[in-house]
């Protein structure tokens, strides 16, 4: 067993940290207040190839795998989970095109997306269904060599950025869920105002409306009726992103708690001298180390999938556990701060709000546990 | 035309812990000193639009072969390394002798760049010593460099004045931290670094005998800082105290 990184991975981790500290950290509070990521940050991340780490260089990616993606994501999301959310949802959608797209689709949609010139969306949730995508009501009606798409999608990350959106709809002839690649802002594509959410500000969450959007049949992702397996498979990879973004939040909370414990004084000594503070810090460290190695392992597993069903289980249990632990970690970090931790002037206030979001993304906690138990018990 | 940048492997200073006032180096990742990165960035800027080739030169233990990928990712075209585990704690004079011997094996070198001091010991001697050994002109504390044909026009920043100096090439130049902001390499550049050409020599290949060390380190302790615990009640009072401590208004 070997728990070390390659030199390249170490450098990519350090690069992401340096970029995040120099360019994202200083504006993180502004992002939180304005719910908007400055365009220069998206450009900068694109120049560093952070939108295409796991994908093959044949399609414009860096070809460095998910294990490396985890390391970079942790550092970026430690500065702003809104930025982490953008990369995570983008990589989920792009991963679906990478895994199920044909050669033409990959050549057409991947290079610009890997460079961050296009930001990808992945749309399955609807006003009527999230946890059970088989209940999707969006429709795809065949008309000659085209499909006419109609439907409303809810809570779609990155819907306001140009680029492809992987859109799931029921193909009317077969009655089965099918994935389509649609270009955002094509005729008939419209979006809502961004949702005002609890945390992960800057990560744009919008509703998407498709009204008689005409796409050529060649835009079907995979085959007709393959939508549900594509969704399950892609979301398993998506959970690598959600877990690493959450891990970044945990790292930030850990660092803030340690810093505050050493700086804040009571009775002329830092609160770090008090046993209660020590216990909080130790518990944070235990939880952080546990989720860190679980997430790094998930990155490794994503690069070495032998059985997709086992991988789906590992992705679900990692995502669920990590997202539960980070809420605890942030709560402990707030405890170290006392009431100051509830104030906007302190980073942990934002981290706690961000942390709570993770539990609902890409499948709520209960659904993750259903996947895990389903695979273990075989029923 | 070759631009050589001398870069030193050091422990990542941000990750060193202090225990009983002693630095703990276990498990601390290795990197390259910050000002050395400024020297490399200066070379990359000079190279732009020319056919210059940037060679990173480094002497140290076997780990350097891996550490130097950082320089190759940040814009160096090739690496020239002199590696020996004895070099881990070598002193400035020994390193200068080795680097000069390495430089003598290279052709068409027009500029040799150093950081004004290494990230760990900051003795700031190696550049001057190499210039002396190679019998080349040297300018230190440089904050701008412009190359025109066979001449470099540089700004030397001294405490109270700035001098603009022209120096004939080849020359040795030591740069200051403020000369530029090193670019952050992309994922792809990092992944390609290991594939760039590398020449690795041992001490025997350059026929250098290190000789006995002349410097002995008696102790290496972190400074002790104590809070003064001065309470101020107004900004004016704060300014007054800081001025009294000679921390502002110098
Ligand atoms: C920040 C953020 C980003 C998001 N980005 C995207 C995106 O890019 N694309 C996208 O498509 N969606 C996205 N979503 C939506 C998200 O994936 C869904 O909200 C999530 O899947 C849950 O669906 P729901 O909200 O409809 O909850 P519901 O499905 O209504 O679930 C509510 C509760 O009911 C229970 N429940 C429901 N169904 C079942 C069942 N079958 N078995 C057992 N229990 C059940 C569960 O306990 C669950 O907690 C995002 C959400 C957030 C918060």
XYZ file of C-alpha atoms and ligand atoms in Angstrom:
682
model
C 0.000 0.000 0.000
C 1.275 3.443 -0.842
C -0.259 6.650 0.445
C 2.050 9.090 -1.319
C 1.473 11.221 -4.403
C 3.593 11.481 -7.517
C 5.685 14.633 -7.820
C 3.303 15.805 -10.542
C 0.296 15.367 -8.260
C 2.095 17.214 -5.471
C 2.857 20.087 -7.867
C -0.717 20.229 -9.186
C -2.018 20.324 -5.614
C 0.411 23.138 -4.753
C -0.439 25.006 -7.953
C -4.166 24.871 -7.180
C -3.487 26.045 -3.618
C -1.328 28.916 -4.804
C -3.918 29.999 -7.377
C -6.728 29.763 -4.829
C -4.819 31.718 -2.178
C -3.756 34.453 -4.578
C -6.844 34.843 -6.723
C -9.909 33.358 -5.023
C -9.373 33.820 -1.262
C -9.104 37.614 -1.453
C -12.518 37.844 -3.191
C -14.223 34.883 -1.493
C -16.272 37.065 0.825
C -17.277 39.303 -2.073
C -18.366 36.197 -4.011
C -20.457 35.163 -1.015
C -22.142 38.549 -0.781
C -22.702 39.134 -4.502
C -23.458 35.499 -5.415
C -21.270 35.973 -8.474
C -17.857 34.610 -9.493
C -15.660 37.195 -11.266
C -15.095 36.225 -14.911
C -11.300 36.452 -14.438
C -11.436 33.521 -12.038
C -13.176 31.285 -14.582
C -10.609 32.384 -17.178
C -7.719 31.765 -14.796
C -8.941 28.292 -13.880
C -9.309 27.542 -17.590
C -5.758 28.643 -18.340
C -4.486 26.292 -15.650
C -6.437 23.389 -17.256
C -8.548 22.935 -14.130
C -11.712 22.330 -16.167
C -10.315 19.242 -17.863
C -8.001 17.451 -15.433
C -9.411 13.897 -15.754
C -10.043 13.886 -19.493
C -7.800 12.661 -22.288
C -5.485 15.156 -23.981
C -6.893 13.858 -27.272
C -10.004 15.911 -26.446
C -8.228 18.874 -24.878
C -8.049 17.538 -21.331
C -4.959 17.277 -19.144
C -5.173 13.480 -18.996
C -4.292 13.315 -15.328
C -7.181 11.302 -13.921
C -9.630 11.734 -11.090
C -7.049 11.134 -8.351
C -5.347 14.373 -9.364
C -8.688 16.142 -9.862
C -9.506 15.459 -6.193
C -6.283 17.069 -4.996
C -6.794 20.220 -7.060
C -10.502 20.501 -6.244
C -9.874 20.298 -2.510
C -7.591 23.325 -2.670
C -9.851 25.394 -4.947
C -12.990 24.642 -2.932
C -11.166 25.470 0.308
C -11.116 29.055 -0.956
C -14.656 29.117 -2.371
C -17.152 26.300 -2.500
C -19.104 28.270 -5.117
C -16.144 27.897 -7.463
C -15.881 24.229 -6.442
C -19.542 23.741 -7.323
C -18.999 25.148 -10.838
C -16.063 22.831 -11.547
C -17.815 19.837 -9.992
C -21.051 20.127 -12.011
C -19.055 20.934 -15.164
C -16.874 17.855 -14.731
C -19.966 15.718 -14.114
C -21.553 16.803 -17.408
C -18.307 16.616 -19.329
C -17.632 13.185 -17.827
C -20.964 11.960 -19.270
C -19.970 13.192 -22.749
C -16.515 11.645 -22.322
C -17.901 8.264 -21.259
C -20.926 7.965 -23.568
C -20.326 10.427 -26.410
C -19.292 9.180 -29.832
C -16.129 10.410 -31.499
C -17.831 13.342 -33.280
C -19.582 14.490 -30.119
C -16.363 14.354 -28.104
C -14.409 16.264 -30.771
C -17.176 18.838 -31.013
C -17.931 19.479 -27.344
C -14.910 18.523 -25.258
C -11.945 20.742 -26.264
C -13.576 24.102 -25.482
C -15.116 22.666 -22.330
C -11.781 21.296 -21.103
C -10.323 24.793 -21.513
C -13.163 26.414 -19.585
C -14.337 28.410 -22.613
C -17.538 26.418 -22.302
C -18.996 25.397 -18.961
C -21.061 22.226 -19.028
C -24.400 21.578 -17.291
C -26.101 18.297 -16.487
C -29.879 18.407 -16.101
C -32.055 15.715 -14.599
C -33.867 17.340 -11.637
C -37.367 18.655 -12.395
C -39.913 20.480 -10.259
C -41.639 17.133 -9.747
C -38.665 14.831 -9.250
C -35.082 14.777 -8.057
C -34.385 11.592 -6.187
C -36.242 9.442 -8.692
C -35.120 10.447 -12.185
C -37.228 7.707 -13.761
C -40.175 10.056 -13.143
C -38.754 12.650 -15.525
C -41.512 14.408 -17.500
C -39.485 16.406 -20.052
C -40.201 15.062 -23.530
C -38.367 14.347 -26.780
C -40.556 13.977 -29.847
C -39.053 12.633 -33.057
C -39.562 14.721 -36.203
C -37.643 13.345 -39.182
C -33.933 13.487 -38.349
C -34.593 15.779 -35.401
C -35.956 15.686 -31.894
C -38.146 18.381 -30.405
C -37.375 18.829 -26.701
C -39.727 20.327 -24.144
C -39.576 20.529 -20.370
C -38.512 22.359 -17.227
C -35.408 21.454 -15.248
C -34.901 22.673 -11.716
C -31.736 23.597 -9.780
C -29.359 23.332 -12.750
C -25.794 24.367 -11.968
C -23.972 26.459 -14.596
C -27.144 26.918 -16.689
C -26.238 30.568 -17.324
C -22.798 29.853 -18.816
C -22.548 29.078 -22.537
C -21.650 25.501 -23.436
C -23.339 22.128 -23.729
C -26.044 20.912 -21.360
C -26.743 17.184 -21.036
C -30.524 17.116 -20.928
C -32.551 14.069 -19.902
C -36.013 13.630 -21.397
C -38.483 10.846 -22.103
C -38.253 9.794 -25.720
C -41.906 9.631 -26.680
C -41.821 6.653 -29.048
C -40.090 4.312 -26.564
C -41.289 6.069 -23.421
C -37.751 5.763 -22.041
C -35.386 8.303 -20.498
C -32.778 9.440 -23.017
C -29.875 11.880 -22.786
C -29.429 14.685 -25.348
C -26.597 17.148 -25.817
C -28.109 20.614 -26.236
C -26.263 23.887 -26.695
C -27.293 26.358 -24.038
C -28.860 29.564 -25.380
C -30.018 27.868 -28.588
C -33.493 28.844 -29.839
C -36.110 27.815 -27.295
C -33.616 27.684 -24.360
C -34.326 30.031 -21.487
C -33.369 30.296 -17.831
C -34.752 31.664 -14.579
C -33.123 34.162 -12.268
C -30.520 32.388 -10.084
C -31.950 30.728 -6.970
C -30.984 32.434 -3.728
C -29.592 29.560 -1.751
C -28.226 29.105 1.769
C -24.599 28.605 0.821
C -22.175 27.860 -2.029
C -22.785 31.392 -3.250
C -21.342 32.139 -6.653
C -22.182 28.611 -7.735
C -25.018 29.487 -10.104
C -28.230 27.485 -9.688
C -31.024 28.177 -12.164
C -34.113 26.623 -13.648
C -33.960 25.770 -17.348
C -36.886 25.880 -19.751
C -36.797 24.117 -23.097
C -39.601 25.152 -25.452
C -39.669 23.266 -28.764
C -35.882 23.041 -28.900
C -34.897 21.283 -32.122
C -31.782 19.102 -31.950
C -30.494 16.723 -34.613
C -30.835 13.006 -33.777
C -27.026 12.796 -33.727
C -27.152 14.755 -30.452
C -28.490 11.731 -28.584
C -25.970 10.781 -25.919
C -25.414 7.014 -26.057
C -28.590 5.344 -27.309
C -32.330 5.898 -27.008
C -33.458 4.579 -23.628
C -29.925 4.606 -22.183
C -30.592 7.787 -20.215
C -31.064 6.243 -16.814
C -27.860 4.130 -16.833
C -25.932 7.145 -18.175
C -27.306 9.244 -15.368
C -26.399 6.718 -12.690
C -22.930 6.153 -14.089
C -22.144 9.840 -14.595
C -23.440 10.805 -11.168
C -21.152 8.254 -9.547
C -18.238 10.180 -11.085
C -19.947 13.427 -10.164
C -19.777 12.391 -6.525
C -15.977 12.507 -6.766
C -16.364 16.242 -7.394
C -18.974 16.821 -4.688
C -16.871 14.899 -2.141
C -13.667 16.782 -2.970
C -15.423 20.148 -2.872
C -16.786 19.250 0.566
C -13.329 18.103 1.624
C -12.016 21.541 0.649
C -14.575 23.140 2.939
C -13.478 20.832 5.753
C -9.829 21.765 5.203
C -10.711 25.456 5.346
C -12.733 24.990 8.551
C -9.878 22.999 10.117
C -7.377 25.749 9.258
C -9.655 28.500 10.553
C -10.259 26.662 13.826
C -6.532 26.120 14.440
C -5.706 29.719 13.588
C -8.403 31.120 15.853
C -7.512 28.775 18.723
C -3.953 30.084 18.692
C -4.841 33.752 18.248
C -7.771 34.286 20.565
C -6.760 34.830 24.159
C -8.567 34.455 27.463
C -6.978 35.114 30.828
C -3.823 36.094 28.944
C -3.443 32.762 27.227
C -4.562 31.456 23.844
C -7.799 29.462 24.026
C -5.764 26.600 22.504
C -4.537 25.983 26.061
C -8.043 25.053 27.228
C -8.945 21.402 27.159
C -12.321 22.074 25.536
C -10.625 23.756 22.576
C -8.107 20.932 22.331
C -10.890 18.359 22.196
C -12.659 20.267 19.439
C -9.469 20.572 17.409
C -8.664 16.884 17.863
C -12.157 15.843 16.775
C -11.928 18.085 13.706
C -8.551 16.544 12.850
C -9.890 12.985 13.218
C -12.865 13.683 11.002
C -10.826 15.579 8.436
C -8.248 12.779 8.120
C -11.012 10.184 7.760
C -12.809 12.014 4.955
C -9.564 13.055 3.313
C -8.370 9.529 2.747
C -11.819 8.299 1.825
C -12.067 10.999 -0.850
C -8.531 10.451 -2.156
C -9.379 6.762 -2.390
C -12.524 7.558 -4.369
C -10.371 9.494 -6.851
C -8.136 6.451 -7.195
C -11.139 4.142 -7.616
C -12.626 6.408 -10.302
C -9.429 5.931 -12.313
C -9.506 2.156 -11.786
C -13.134 1.096 -12.049
C -13.450 -2.656 -12.358
C -17.104 -3.073 -11.477
C -19.312 0.012 -12.016
C -21.807 -1.240 -9.421
C -19.161 -1.429 -6.702
C -17.891 1.977 -7.783
C -21.423 3.400 -7.515
C -21.560 2.058 -3.957
C -18.149 3.502 -3.042
C -19.055 6.847 -4.584
C -22.359 6.946 -2.701
C -20.882 6.031 0.676
C -17.982 8.442 0.271
C -20.196 11.338 -0.798
C -22.668 10.695 1.990
C -20.082 10.257 4.742
C -17.936 13.192 3.638
C -20.934 15.521 3.355
C -22.184 14.484 6.801
C -18.765 14.881 8.425
C -18.074 18.309 6.983
C -21.254 19.615 8.637
C -19.908 18.336 11.977
C -16.459 19.731 11.270
C -17.849 23.182 10.513
C -20.039 23.063 13.603
C -16.987 22.254 15.730
C -15.009 25.018 14.022
C -17.830 27.431 14.872
C -17.732 26.177 18.479
C -14.040 27.015 18.670
C -14.964 30.555 17.602
C -17.909 30.919 19.985
C -20.414 33.553 18.859
C -17.832 35.128 16.576
C -18.197 32.009 14.417
C -21.752 33.045 13.612
C -20.697 36.443 12.319
C -20.117 37.269 8.663
C -16.678 38.665 9.520
C -15.458 35.138 10.231
C -14.955 32.611 7.465
C -16.460 29.697 9.416
C -19.905 31.302 9.220
C -19.811 30.926 5.434
C -18.159 27.495 5.589
C -20.953 26.167 7.780
C -23.644 27.424 5.380
C -21.718 25.936 2.444
C -21.269 22.615 4.243
C -24.981 22.020 4.752
C -25.582 22.207 0.988
C -23.588 19.088 0.161
C -26.066 16.679 1.699
C -28.748 17.440 -0.912
C -26.621 17.629 -4.064
C -26.509 14.785 -6.584
C -28.811 12.653 -4.539
C -29.904 13.295 -0.971
C -28.287 11.459 1.932
C -31.079 8.885 2.206
C -30.723 7.975 -1.461
C -26.964 7.450 -1.040
C -27.635 5.060 1.808
C -30.217 3.215 -0.325
C -27.567 2.739 -3.045
C -24.989 1.516 -0.521
C -27.341 -0.894 1.196
C -28.785 -2.059 -2.130
C -25.357 -3.113 -3.395
C -24.266 -4.697 -0.101
C -27.493 -6.596 0.551
C -28.357 -7.288 -3.069
C -31.948 -6.207 -2.532
C 21.687 31.422 -26.924
C 21.371 29.711 -23.561
C 20.066 31.412 -20.446
C 21.090 29.451 -17.377
C 19.120 29.771 -14.147
C 20.680 28.378 -10.979
C 18.021 27.032 -8.636
C 18.331 25.474 -5.213
C 16.203 22.722 -3.737
C 14.880 23.638 -0.297
C 12.234 22.274 2.086
C 8.800 23.856 1.645
C 9.141 26.567 4.274
C 5.398 26.839 4.809
C 5.274 23.262 5.988
C 8.163 23.234 8.441
C 7.040 22.802 12.008
C 9.035 24.074 14.956
C 9.463 21.803 17.952
C 11.532 23.008 20.923
C 12.739 25.851 18.718
C 14.193 23.334 16.253
C 12.841 23.040 12.714
C 11.380 19.584 11.959
C 12.054 18.530 8.377
C 10.449 15.068 8.406
C 7.885 14.616 5.632
C 8.287 18.214 4.525
C 7.951 18.309 0.712
C 10.858 19.697 -1.272
C 10.557 22.712 -3.501
C 12.629 25.524 -4.992
C 13.372 28.835 -3.284
C 11.000 31.698 -4.055
C 13.608 34.137 -5.361
C 15.029 31.404 -7.593
C 11.557 31.222 -9.105
C 11.770 34.963 -9.767
C 15.076 34.350 -11.564
C 13.430 31.680 -13.718
C 10.480 33.949 -14.476
C 12.936 36.676 -15.538
C 14.522 34.165 -17.919
C 11.126 33.151 -19.311
C 10.257 36.810 -19.920
C 13.600 37.425 -21.655
C 13.086 34.363 -23.802
C 9.728 35.515 -25.153
C 9.968 36.189 -28.860
C 13.556 34.913 -29.114
C 15.003 31.481 -29.822
C 16.751 31.411 -26.440
C 16.895 28.158 -24.510
C 16.517 28.104 -20.741
C 18.636 25.637 -18.820
C 17.989 25.169 -15.134
C 21.183 24.320 -13.254
C 21.065 22.690 -9.854
C 23.383 20.818 -7.510
C 22.093 18.752 -4.634
C 21.062 15.293 -3.516
C 19.244 12.697 -5.620
C 15.840 14.241 -4.801
C 16.669 17.218 -7.022
C 15.859 15.140 -10.091
C 12.210 15.093 -8.993
C 12.127 18.573 -7.430
C 13.434 20.200 -10.596
C 10.206 19.273 -12.411
C 8.798 22.373 -10.763
C 11.240 24.537 -12.739
C 10.648 22.580 -15.936
C 6.899 23.127 -15.494
C 7.410 26.849 -14.914
C 9.232 27.431 -18.206
C 12.757 25.961 -18.158
C 13.476 24.004 -21.358
C 15.999 21.574 -19.950
C 17.779 20.676 -16.737
C 21.471 20.272 -15.984
C 21.922 18.569 -12.639
C 24.912 17.635 -10.550
C 23.736 15.166 -7.977
C 25.421 13.542 -5.030
C 24.082 12.775 -1.614
C 27.170 14.495 -0.147
C 25.852 17.744 -1.564
C 22.913 17.880 0.789
C 24.642 20.090 3.333
C 27.379 21.490 1.123
C 28.405 25.066 1.855
C 28.165 28.010 -0.540
C 31.806 27.886 -1.650
C 31.572 24.202 -2.547
C 28.298 24.645 -4.418
C 29.742 27.606 -6.345
C 32.736 25.495 -7.416
C 30.427 22.750 -8.625
C 28.049 25.070 -10.467
C 30.989 26.791 -12.177
C 32.327 23.394 -13.270
C 28.890 22.543 -14.652
C 28.665 25.857 -16.495
C 32.024 25.221 -18.111
C 30.514 22.143 -19.751
C 27.825 24.221 -21.483
C 28.109 26.096 -24.775
C 26.784 29.454 -25.843
C 25.801 30.681 -22.374
C 24.947 34.386 -22.474
C 23.282 34.959 -19.142
C 23.488 33.213 -15.788
C 20.689 34.145 -13.431
C 20.558 33.649 -9.669
C 18.122 34.604 -6.964
C 19.692 37.168 -4.603
C 19.583 34.567 -1.834
C 18.397 30.997 -1.434
C 15.065 30.281 0.206
C 16.632 28.532 3.198
C 20.037 29.946 4.185
C 19.911 33.186 2.236
C 23.672 33.581 2.307
C 23.554 35.304 -1.093
C 27.118 34.267 -1.920
C 26.811 31.672 -4.642
C 26.140 34.057 -7.548
C 29.163 36.250 -6.776
C 31.406 33.256 -6.189
C 30.422 31.667 -9.500
C 31.079 34.952 -11.336
C 34.511 35.124 -9.736
C 35.355 31.512 -10.582
C 34.197 31.993 -14.187
C 35.843 35.394 -14.470
C 32.572 36.988 -15.566
C 31.044 40.369 -14.713
C 28.304 40.259 -12.092
C 25.464 42.550 -11.063
C 23.489 41.931 -7.878
C 20.130 43.181 -6.530
C 18.687 43.511 -10.024
C 15.094 44.637 -10.440
C 14.849 44.955 -14.242
C 16.702 43.279 -17.115
C 16.666 44.172 -20.794
C 18.871 42.432 -23.306
C 19.981 44.163 -26.509
C 22.346 42.073 -28.581
C 25.453 41.521 -26.557
C 24.579 43.867 -23.742
C 22.194 43.667 -20.826
C 20.779 46.859 -19.371
C 19.812 46.245 -15.771
C 18.558 48.209 -12.794
C 20.422 47.558 -9.570
C 18.341 48.517 -6.551
C 20.469 49.639 -3.640
C 19.067 50.840 -0.335
C 18.749 54.502 -1.255
C 19.379 54.640 -4.981
C 18.757 52.754 -8.167
C 21.556 52.385 -10.672
C 21.052 51.598 -14.336
C 23.996 49.534 -15.499
C 25.012 48.132 -18.852
C 26.889 44.890 -18.684
C 28.451 42.929 -21.494
C 27.337 39.342 -21.906
C 28.011 36.688 -20.816
C 27.329 37.906 -17.306
C 26.030 36.750 -13.961
C 22.934 38.538 -12.652
C 21.279 38.052 -9.255
C 17.672 39.188 -9.165
C 15.522 40.527 -6.352
C 12.180 39.084 -5.289
C 10.273 42.112 -6.575
C 11.494 41.757 -10.156
C 8.357 39.923 -11.237
C 5.526 37.685 -10.152
C 6.300 34.096 -11.211
C 3.505 32.553 -13.274
C 1.640 29.550 -11.935
C 2.169 26.550 -14.231
C -0.868 24.778 -15.677
C -1.742 21.117 -15.132
C -0.525 20.294 -18.644
C 2.789 22.103 -18.133
C 3.324 20.182 -14.899
C 2.570 16.872 -16.590
C 4.967 17.637 -19.455
C 7.819 18.718 -17.172
C 9.120 15.205 -16.577
C 9.483 14.635 -20.311
C 11.829 17.580 -20.911
C 15.540 16.839 -21.514
C 17.692 16.402 -18.451
C 21.436 15.899 -18.106
C 22.454 14.348 -14.821
C 26.108 14.296 -13.745
C 27.845 13.030 -10.644
C 30.689 14.742 -8.839
C 33.169 12.408 -10.562
C 31.973 13.561 -13.991
C 33.055 17.127 -13.289
C 36.206 16.019 -11.466
C 35.590 17.994 -8.337
C 36.728 16.975 -4.912
C 34.484 18.643 -2.372
C 37.204 18.857 0.251
C 36.508 19.171 3.934
C 33.764 21.465 5.154
C 35.005 24.689 6.671
C 31.770 25.809 8.257
C 30.243 24.152 11.259
C 26.662 24.891 12.278
C 26.434 25.129 16.029
C 22.715 25.648 16.271
C 19.725 26.404 14.093
C 16.972 27.828 16.271
C 13.712 29.544 15.499
C 13.557 33.065 16.923
C 11.496 33.428 20.053
C 8.740 35.965 19.765
C 6.966 37.315 22.753
C 3.858 39.424 22.665
C 4.364 42.848 24.163
C 0.723 42.992 25.239
C 0.438 46.718 24.811
C -3.192 47.850 24.931
C -4.092 50.950 22.933
C -7.274 52.965 23.117
C -7.123 54.953 19.887
C -5.577 54.920 16.437
C -3.373 57.855 17.431
C -2.050 55.902 20.363
C -1.455 52.863 18.122
C 0.543 54.990 15.667
C 2.503 56.479 18.543
C 3.392 53.042 19.998
C 4.308 51.557 16.632
C 6.511 54.570 15.914
C 8.148 54.189 19.320
C 8.836 50.525 18.513
C 10.424 51.711 15.266
C 7.960 49.594 13.273
C 6.521 52.443 11.192
C 7.664 55.863 10.075
C 11.250 54.799 9.604
C -26.293 23.249 -5.010
C -27.110 22.318 -5.817
C -26.730 22.019 -7.113
C -27.519 21.175 -7.910
N -27.147 20.963 -9.204
C -27.937 20.185 -9.998
C -27.603 20.002 -11.381
O -26.608 20.552 -11.882
N -28.413 19.222 -12.132
C -29.515 18.612 -11.633
O -30.195 17.936 -12.369
N -29.862 18.790 -10.315
C -29.098 19.561 -9.498
N -29.463 19.759 -8.175
C -30.660 19.157 -7.662
C -30.407 17.967 -6.781
O -29.712 16.963 -7.446
C -31.746 17.470 -6.292
O -32.325 18.504 -5.537
C -31.610 16.210 -5.453
O -31.380 15.120 -6.301
C -32.824 15.955 -4.590
O -34.007 16.032 -5.296
P -35.255 16.832 -4.727
O -34.770 18.128 -4.254
O -36.304 16.826 -5.756
O -35.709 16.033 -3.454
P -36.809 14.827 -3.381
O -36.558 13.860 -4.458
O -38.146 15.427 -3.317
O -36.418 14.228 -2.006
C -36.889 14.735 -0.731
C -36.779 13.631 0.290
O -37.700 12.600 -0.009
C -37.136 11.298 0.188
N -37.290 10.514 -1.059
C -37.635 10.969 -2.287
N -37.679 9.976 -3.165
C -37.376 8.854 -2.521
C -37.272 7.493 -2.899
N -37.474 7.107 -4.172
N -36.916 6.623 -1.962
C -36.687 7.025 -0.700
N -36.756 8.291 -0.278
C -37.115 9.190 -1.169
C -35.699 11.491 0.542
O -35.523 11.176 1.906
C -35.413 12.955 0.332
O -34.629 13.474 1.365
C -28.672 20.598 -7.370
C -29.053 20.883 -6.057
C -28.281 21.747 -5.289
C -28.730 22.054 -3.906
